[in-house]
Amino acid sequence: MPISRDDVLHVARLARLALTEDEVERLTHELADIVEAVGIVAELDLEGVPPTSHPRGLVNVMDDDEPRPPLPLEDVLANAPDHEGNLFRVPAWRQ
Amino acid sequence: MSWEPVIGLEIHVQLKTKTKMFCRCPVGFGAGENTQTCPVCLGFPGALPVTNRVAVEWTILLGLALDCTIAERAVFARKNYFYPDLPKGYQISQYDLPLCKDGKMLVPTADGDRVIGIVRAHLEEDAAKTVHVGGSTGRIGGAAWSLVDYNRGGTPLVEIVTAPDLHSPEEAKRFLQLLRQTIVELGISDAEMEKGTLRVDANVSVRPAGSDELRTRTEIKNMNSFTFIARGIEAEVERQIAVWEAGEEVRQETYDFDAATGRLTPRRAKEEADDYRYFPEPDLVPVEPDRRLVERLRAELPELPAARIRRIEGELGLERAIVLVTGGLDRLWQETVEAGADALAAANVVANNLVRAGVDPELVSPKELAKLVGARERIPRVAFDEAIARLGEPGFSADPYLAREAVSDVAALDPLVDAILAAHPEQVAAYRGGKEGLLGFFVGQVMRETDGTANPRVVSDLLREKLAG
């Protein structure tokens, strides 16, 4: 499947990535190669094969509803670029 | 041309589990900001989610109450979007394989049961809470930055999606009242709109009455009470009818409803359509509910509100039955009747006096309430009101109140009634001129003069007699 320049810009926008012109050019080719590599799967006859959602055959791995201690506040905020009191501070955004 | 509204609802319910959906951080209001968080719900790299078993069971329970098919295999999926209230860059939700689907809920009406389709009920995690600060306008768009509290982030959330089967704002409100009561009785959520543990978005379109087409719909958000939901839908229905009748087209948009002004404000159009790029969550394995568990939960389902409304409406009429059941008052009513009270009188006292006094029905002894219902016309109004207000107190006894007699002695009341009539010649003339609704005014005057000790029935008989003369 060919990947267009617009595909790359669209995905970059969704991920809030600012790409240089060179990067757009490079990623257009790289993404096309990746999609082509994965596309080999489409050559298989998958009639009646359910989609895999997890590589292991495990199901129903669940935990009891019993609280465990949360992270201490100083650790919560330790890596935050910015905070105000106990709150994380992030650049303005809107819905 | 007459138009028919077509309404579908999307309801989010926060479950009241002890811990979050995918980590064991405690859930609850009032804790210090960001003190109920951990690497999982903060989206730290490498942290792995583990599904909350109770949240899964409660969602199945709700699905069963909504007559849904419970999935043989449910899969969590990543819904990708970039937002500070979602630290991972995606919300864990369910997509093509939800836990519950294809259900229905019955809404009793005077013309039989309305069947409202439930498309799906799936499990996901709630987003964090953000506060917007700075900026000149105080609005989100003008804010300089946002502050984020991740305590709510990761709380189990059930999303219920109805089919577009509702056809009036009033019907939507009734459906929601019934759904809310069902959820509360299952014990899985407080489902309080004021607290945000129940949130509703409405999809609204209109079509020519009698047709079955589906026209362009709009979405209304931010309605924080059932009354506002009905009003918001009403306003949007009127707006759309006006658009079509002007020969224009309704555009697909999202509106915020402002309860204070009753106005709908369109949200600024997004630059592009949502592109969530759903895919199965690789950090979680599928849920395949054990059929024995499903059958055990089905067997545990209590009698649901819609069925109880049908059961008691014969005795009370549909409207009263709905008020009692959706108010969570019908069990107390039933037990009060079993303790000897008259059914209608008990219904009125429970639905009006008790609710107005703010008494928790769970704390009331039906036996004592039955005594009060029986004596309500004999004892002074003040004594009755005081007794009702104290019904919830531990060890409450109605007996001391029953001993207090209202003044029913005509000879004692007669001069007082004369004085009241003499003091209000204009109202007397108006009453005699046909405004008989003024009787209540005169009764109120007498009750006030007697500090609420007069028997209202004797007073109104006496008044009627004198006013007629």
XYZ file of N, CA, C and O in Angstrom, chain B residues 105-116 166 170-171 174-176 178-179 306 309-310 322:
96
model
N -34.639 -1.859 27.322
C -35.258 -1.518 28.593
C -36.688 -1.112 28.321
O -36.973 -0.427 27.341
N -37.600 -1.544 29.196
C -39.008 -1.205 29.031
C -39.333 0.040 29.838
O -38.933 0.159 30.990
N -40.026 0.963 29.216
C -40.474 2.165 29.916
C -41.998 2.121 29.975
O -42.661 2.245 28.939
N -42.563 1.899 31.160
C -44.024 1.807 31.261
C -44.687 3.146 30.941
O -44.244 4.186 31.421
N -45.690 3.117 30.091
C -46.477 4.321 29.807
C -47.948 3.936 29.863
O -48.286 2.756 29.990
N -48.806 4.947 29.734
C -50.245 4.689 29.769
C -50.677 3.836 28.573
O -51.681 3.148 28.616
N -49.883 3.884 27.477
C -50.228 3.082 26.300
C -49.322 1.874 26.170
O -48.786 1.588 25.106
N -49.077 1.185 27.258
C -48.238 -0.007 27.210
C -46.775 0.322 27.413
O -46.412 1.473 27.648
N -45.928 -0.695 27.313
C -44.498 -0.502 27.526
C -43.831 -0.008 26.254
O -44.041 -0.556 25.184
N -43.019 1.048 26.375
C -42.176 1.451 25.262
C -40.889 0.650 25.370
O -40.300 0.560 26.443
N -40.439 0.084 24.279
C -39.219 -0.713 24.288
C -38.078 0.135 23.743
O -38.116 0.574 22.599
N -37.084 0.404 24.578
C -35.943 1.210 24.153
C -34.740 0.276 23.973
O -34.309 -0.379 24.921
N -36.074 6.890 21.263
C -36.837 7.809 22.111
C -37.398 8.925 21.231
O -36.709 9.424 20.344
N -39.586 14.273 27.081
C -40.178 13.698 28.293
C -39.881 12.194 28.376
O -39.557 11.659 29.439
N -39.956 11.529 27.220
C -39.675 10.098 27.192
C -38.208 9.830 27.536
O -37.889 8.883 28.260
N -37.857 10.145 31.277
C -38.412 8.981 31.979
C -37.508 7.766 31.858
O -37.302 7.019 32.804
N -36.975 7.572 30.651
C -36.050 6.460 30.436
C -34.857 6.600 31.379
O -34.450 5.641 32.042
N -34.307 7.832 31.450
C -33.120 8.050 32.272
C -33.413 7.852 33.758
O -32.596 7.301 34.491
N -35.562 5.871 35.041
C -35.701 4.437 35.261
C -34.339 3.745 35.206
O -34.038 2.866 36.011
N -33.515 4.150 34.245
C -32.181 3.566 34.115
C -31.355 3.881 35.362
O -30.688 3.019 35.918
N -39.036 -1.168 36.344
C -40.157 -1.166 35.391
C -41.211 -2.200 35.799
O -42.414 -1.936 35.746
N -43.186 -0.970 38.831
C -44.181 0.052 38.471
C -45.452 -0.635 37.990
O -46.563 -0.307 38.424
N -45.282 -1.647 37.127
C -46.450 -2.368 36.615
C -47.193 -3.085 37.744
O -48.414 -3.181 37.743
N -44.823 5.542 39.279
C -43.531 5.954 38.723
C -42.768 6.825 39.719
O -41.574 6.644 39.945
